[in-house]
Coordinates of C-alpha atoms and ligand atoms in Angstrom, one line a residue:
M1 CA 92.5 110.7 119.6
A2 CA 89.5 112.1 121.6
L3 CA 89.5 116.0 122.3
I4 CA 89.1 115.2 125.9
E5 CA 89.5 112.2 127.8
V6 CA 88.8 112.0 131.5
D7 CA 90.3 109.3 133.1
D8 CA 89.0 107.6 136.4
V9 CA 88.8 111.1 138.1
V10 CA 88.5 111.4 141.7
K11 CA 87.7 114.3 143.5
S12 CA 87.3 114.9 147.2
F13 CA 87.3 117.8 149.4
P14 CA 88.5 118.5 152.8
S15 CA 85.7 118.5 154.9
R16 CA 84.9 118.9 159.0
H17 CA 84.3 114.7 159.2
G18 CA 87.8 114.5 157.4
S19 CA 87.1 114.7 153.4
L20 CA 84.1 114.8 151.4
A21 CA 83.8 112.4 148.4
I22 CA 82.7 114.0 145.3
M23 CA 83.7 112.1 142.2
N24 CA 84.5 108.1 142.2
G25 CA 86.1 107.5 139.3
I26 CA 84.4 109.3 136.2
T27 CA 85.8 108.3 132.8
F28 CA 84.3 109.5 129.4
Q29 CA 85.8 110.9 126.1
V30 CA 84.3 114.3 123.9
A31 CA 85.2 114.0 120.4
D32 CA 85.2 116.4 118.0
N33 CA 81.9 118.3 117.1
D34 CA 80.2 116.6 120.6
F35 CA 77.6 117.6 121.7
L36 CA 77.4 116.2 124.9
A37 CA 75.3 116.8 128.1
I38 CA 76.6 115.8 131.5
V39 CA 73.1 115.0 134.0
G40 CA 73.4 114.3 137.2
P41 CA 71.9 114.8 140.6
S42 CA 72.3 118.2 142.7
G43 CA 75.7 117.8 144.4
C44 CA 76.9 115.1 142.4
G45 CA 80.1 117.2 141.4
K46 CA 78.6 118.7 137.6
S47 CA 80.3 121.8 138.4
T48 CA 83.4 120.9 139.9
L49 CA 83.8 118.5 136.7
L50 CA 83.7 121.5 134.5
R51 CA 86.3 123.2 136.5
L52 CA 88.5 120.4 136.6
L53 CA 88.3 120.4 132.4
Q54 CA 89.2 124.4 132.4
G55 CA 91.7 123.4 134.8
L56 CA 90.6 125.7 137.4
D57 CA 91.2 123.1 140.4
R58 CA 92.9 119.4 140.1
P59 CA 91.4 116.2 139.9
T60 CA 92.6 114.1 143.3
S61 CA 93.3 111.3 141.3
G62 CA 92.9 110.7 137.9
E63 CA 94.2 112.9 134.6
I64 CA 91.8 114.8 132.6
R65 CA 93.9 115.5 129.0
F66 CA 93.2 117.5 126.3
R67 CA 94.4 117.2 122.7
G68 CA 96.0 114.7 124.4
Q69 CA 98.1 116.9 126.8
P70 CA 97.6 116.7 130.5
V71 CA 95.3 119.8 131.7
G72 CA 97.5 121.2 134.2
R73 CA 96.5 125.2 134.2
V74 CA 93.6 127.2 132.7
Q75 CA 92.8 126.0 129.4
S76 CA 92.6 129.2 127.0
E77 CA 90.8 126.9 124.5
M78 CA 87.5 126.2 127.1
A79 CA 85.0 128.7 127.8
M80 CA 82.4 128.6 130.4
V81 CA 79.0 129.6 130.2
F82 CA 77.6 130.2 133.6
Q83 CA 73.8 129.7 135.3
S84 CA 74.2 133.0 137.1
F85 CA 75.6 134.6 133.8
A86 CA 78.6 136.1 135.8
L87 CA 78.4 139.5 134.5
Y88 CA 80.1 142.4 135.9
P89 CA 77.4 144.7 136.7
W90 CA 79.8 148.0 136.1
L91 CA 80.8 147.3 133.1
T92 CA 78.6 147.7 129.6
V93 CA 77.5 144.6 127.4
K94 CA 80.4 145.4 125.3
Q95 CA 82.5 145.3 127.8
N96 CA 81.7 142.4 129.1
V97 CA 81.7 140.5 125.8
A98 CA 85.1 141.8 125.7
L99 CA 86.3 140.8 128.9
G100 CA 87.8 137.3 127.4
I101 CA 89.6 138.2 124.9
E102 CA 91.3 141.7 126.7
A103 CA 94.4 139.7 127.5
R104 CA 95.1 138.5 124.2
G105 CA 97.4 141.4 123.3
W106 CA 95.2 142.3 119.7
S107 CA 94.9 146.0 118.6
P108 CA 92.0 147.8 119.8
D109 CA 90.3 147.4 116.5
R110 CA 90.3 143.9 116.1
I111 CA 88.9 143.4 119.8
E112 CA 86.1 146.2 118.6
A113 CA 85.7 143.9 115.6
Q114 CA 85.5 140.4 117.5
V115 CA 83.0 141.5 119.9
E116 CA 80.8 143.2 117.2
R117 CA 80.8 139.8 115.5
Y118 CA 80.0 137.7 118.7
I119 CA 77.0 140.9 119.7
S120 CA 75.8 140.1 116.5
V121 CA 75.7 136.5 116.4
T122 CA 74.1 136.3 120.3
G123 CA 71.2 138.9 119.3
L124 CA 72.3 141.5 121.1
V125 CA 72.5 144.6 118.4
G126 CA 71.5 147.6 119.6
F127 CA 72.4 146.7 123.4
E128 CA 75.9 147.4 123.1
E129 CA 76.4 150.1 125.6
A130 CA 73.4 149.0 128.2
Y131 CA 74.5 147.4 131.2
P132 CA 73.5 144.0 133.0
R133 CA 70.2 145.8 135.6
E134 CA 69.3 147.0 132.1
L135 CA 68.7 143.4 130.7
S136 CA 66.4 140.5 131.1
G137 CA 67.6 137.3 132.4
G138 CA 67.4 135.9 128.7
M139 CA 69.5 139.2 127.5
R140 CA 71.8 138.3 130.3
Q141 CA 72.6 135.1 129.3
R142 CA 73.2 136.2 125.3
V143 CA 75.7 138.6 126.9
G144 CA 77.2 135.6 129.1
L145 CA 77.3 133.6 126.0
A146 CA 78.7 136.5 123.8
R147 CA 81.9 136.9 126.2
A148 CA 82.1 132.5 126.4
L149 CA 82.0 132.8 122.4
A150 CA 84.2 135.3 121.5
V151 CA 87.4 133.9 123.0
E152 CA 86.8 131.3 119.6
P153 CA 86.7 128.3 122.0
A154 CA 87.4 124.7 120.8
V155 CA 85.1 123.7 124.2
L156 CA 82.4 125.6 125.2
L157 CA 81.8 124.9 128.9
M158 CA 77.7 125.4 129.9
D159 CA 77.1 125.1 133.6
E160 CA 73.4 125.1 133.8
P161 CA 73.3 127.9 131.5
F162 CA 69.1 128.0 131.0
S163 CA 68.1 126.9 134.7
S164 CA 67.6 130.5 136.0
L165 CA 65.8 131.5 132.8
D166 CA 61.8 131.3 132.6
P167 CA 60.5 128.1 130.2
L168 CA 59.6 130.4 127.6
T169 CA 62.9 132.8 127.5
A170 CA 65.1 128.9 128.1
E171 CA 63.4 126.9 124.8
S172 CA 64.1 129.9 122.4
L173 CA 68.0 130.5 123.8
R174 CA 68.2 126.5 123.4
E175 CA 67.1 126.7 120.0
E176 CA 69.3 129.6 119.7
V177 CA 72.6 127.8 121.0
L178 CA 71.7 125.2 118.8
Q179 CA 71.9 126.8 115.4
L180 CA 74.6 128.6 116.4
W181 CA 76.5 125.2 117.4
Q182 CA 75.4 124.0 113.9
D183 CA 76.7 126.7 111.7
P184 CA 80.1 125.6 110.2
A185 CA 81.1 129.1 110.5
L186 CA 81.1 129.2 114.1
P187 CA 83.3 128.1 117.1
P188 CA 83.4 126.0 119.3
E189 CA 84.2 121.9 118.3
A190 CA 82.7 120.6 121.1
V191 CA 80.0 121.7 123.8
L192 CA 79.8 120.1 126.9
L193 CA 76.5 121.2 128.6
V194 CA 75.9 120.2 132.6
T195 CA 72.6 120.1 133.5
H196 CA 70.2 118.8 136.2
N197 CA 66.9 118.9 133.5
I198 CA 67.0 115.4 131.8
E199 CA 64.5 117.0 129.0
E200 CA 66.9 119.3 128.4
A201 CA 69.8 117.3 127.6
L202 CA 68.0 115.0 125.7
S203 CA 66.4 118.1 123.5
M204 CA 70.1 119.0 122.6
A205 CA 72.5 116.4 122.9
D206 CA 74.2 113.7 120.7
R207 CA 74.7 112.0 124.1
I208 CA 74.5 112.0 127.8
I209 CA 76.9 111.3 130.8
V210 CA 74.5 110.0 133.8
L211 CA 76.4 110.7 136.8
S212 CA 75.0 109.3 139.9
H213 CA 74.7 110.6 143.2
R214 CA 77.7 111.9 144.8
P215 CA 80.3 110.5 145.4
S216 CA 79.1 110.2 141.3
R217 CA 80.1 107.4 139.2
V218 CA 79.1 107.2 135.2
L219 CA 75.9 105.3 134.9
A220 CA 75.6 104.7 131.8
G221 CA 76.9 107.0 128.3
V222 CA 73.4 107.1 126.1
I223 CA 73.3 108.0 122.8
V224 CA 70.5 110.3 121.5
N225 CA 70.0 108.7 117.9
L226 CA 67.0 110.9 118.1
P227 CA 66.2 113.2 114.8
R228 CA 66.4 117.1 115.2
P229 CA 64.8 119.1 115.7
R230 CA 63.9 116.6 118.8
D231 CA 60.4 116.3 119.3
R232 CA 59.4 116.0 123.0
K233 CA 56.2 115.0 122.2
S234 CA 57.1 111.9 120.2
E235 CA 57.0 108.4 121.8
A236 CA 60.8 108.0 121.8
F237 CA 61.6 111.2 123.9
Y238 CA 59.7 109.8 126.7
E239 CA 60.6 106.4 126.3
L240 CA 64.7 108.0 126.7
T241 CA 63.5 110.4 129.4
D242 CA 62.1 107.4 131.4
Y243 CA 65.2 105.6 130.6
V244 CA 67.2 107.9 132.0
Y245 CA 65.1 108.9 135.1
S246 CA 65.3 105.7 135.9
L247 CA 69.1 105.4 136.1
I248 CA 69.4 108.0 138.3
T249 CA 66.5 107.1 140.9
E250 CA 67.1 103.3 140.7
G251 CA 71.1 103.4 139.9
G252 CA 72.1 105.4 142.9
P253 CA 72.0 105.6 146.6
P254 CA 71.3 108.8 148.4
A255 CA 73.5 111.6 148.3
T256 CA 74.9 111.1 152.0
T257 CA 73.9 109.5 155.4
P258 CA 72.0 111.5 157.5
S259 CA 75.4 112.2 159.6
G260 CA 77.3 113.9 156.8
Q261 CA 79.4 110.6 156.9
G262 CA 80.5 110.4 153.4
A263 CA 81.6 106.6 153.6
R264 CA 79.8 103.8 152.3
S265 CA 80.3 100.5 151.2
G266 CA 80.4 99.4 147.1
P267 CA 78.7 101.4 144.6
P268 CA 75.4 99.9 143.4
A269 CA 74.7 98.4 140.3
A270 CA 73.6 100.1 137.2
T271 CA 70.2 99.3 135.8
G272 CA 70.5 97.3 132.7
G273 CA 68.8 99.1 129.6
P274 CA 64.9 98.2 129.4
G275 CA 63.7 96.7 126.1
A276 CA 62.1 99.3 124.5
A277 CA 65.0 102.2 125.2
P278 CA 68.5 102.3 123.8
G279 CA 70.9 101.0 126.1
P280 CA 73.7 102.5 127.3
S281 CA 76.3 103.1 124.7
K282 CA 79.5 101.9 126.2
Ligands
ADP301 P1 76.8 119.8 141.5 O1 77.1 121.2 140.2 O2 76.6 119.0 141.0 O3 75.3 120.4 141.8 P2 79.0 120.4 142.4 O4 79.9 120.3 141.7 O5 78.5 122.1 142.8 O6 77.8 119.9 142.4 O7 79.3 120.6 144.1 C1 79.7 118.8 144.5 C2 79.7 119.1 145.9 O8 80.8 119.3 146.2 C3 79.0 119.9 146.8 O9 78.5 119.1 148.3 C4 79.7 121.0 147.0 O10 79.3 121.6 148.4 C5 81.0 120.4 147.5 N1 82.3 121.3 147.1 C6 82.4 122.2 145.7 N2 83.2 122.8 145.4 C7 83.7 122.8 146.7 C8 85.0 123.4 147.5 N3 85.6 124.2 146.8 N4 85.5 122.9 148.7 C9 84.5 122.2 149.0 N5 83.3 121.6 149.3 C10 83.4 122.0 147.6
MG302 MG1 76.4 123.2 139.5

């Protein structure tokens, strides 16, 4: 059984024009030990999808299952890392990291030990008593990561976690996240990385789900069978990047009509895989 099953999920939101269709039947699975990236254009519902997975919102139709059980309420086995870091400015690093585990009824000593462990794992030793405003963007995101890992989640959900960092900081944090991921002593079992950055997805994930423009559907599942560490300058990397770009640019229509009406005719056909690049995995 897959760890997560997303089964024909449709999502729409009420809008001035009636309803705005965001997802048009999304289906994919996440296995144990999967590092899955979800890529798609802005507004195609990536953040919404993570909220649905975590049980913070419900699909309009379709179903999401976690370990075979329908996701009905907020999932304590999933934790999220946000683009905006989402730290409390009035709390110290330590207090921010403790936030996710405080409701668990643990002894203060146990909470303290857990917080220290994940502060150490994420390279924050020495910054325990600092406030977010005293930290660089990269350090703030380490706090976001430590807070998520401290709950020892089965699934780590990452919503554009590197998008607001400068390129060098983003690159080193990506490498560190991969190292944490590859450490068998550390959670999580699966990572879902949402990004609009195709190179980022290809440099990190085992598999990529490519979403179309809104209302989104899965254009392809692409297996990234490139050796690690990924060489962004390799021919194979370029080919796969081109392939995913072409899926998004040729495989989907523009997001909305100028009037903002969401109505449209049937879904466009996905492009076939080019000879040189691997085709869709499913
Ligand atoms: P992405 O993360 O791919 O950029 P989002 O999931 O944030 O996309 O949003 C997809 C669309 O759904 C956007 O047009 C957004 O405005 C809309 N949307 C998201 N959440 C809500 C909501 N709670 N109510 C109404 N519209 C929403
Ligand atoms: Mg988003």
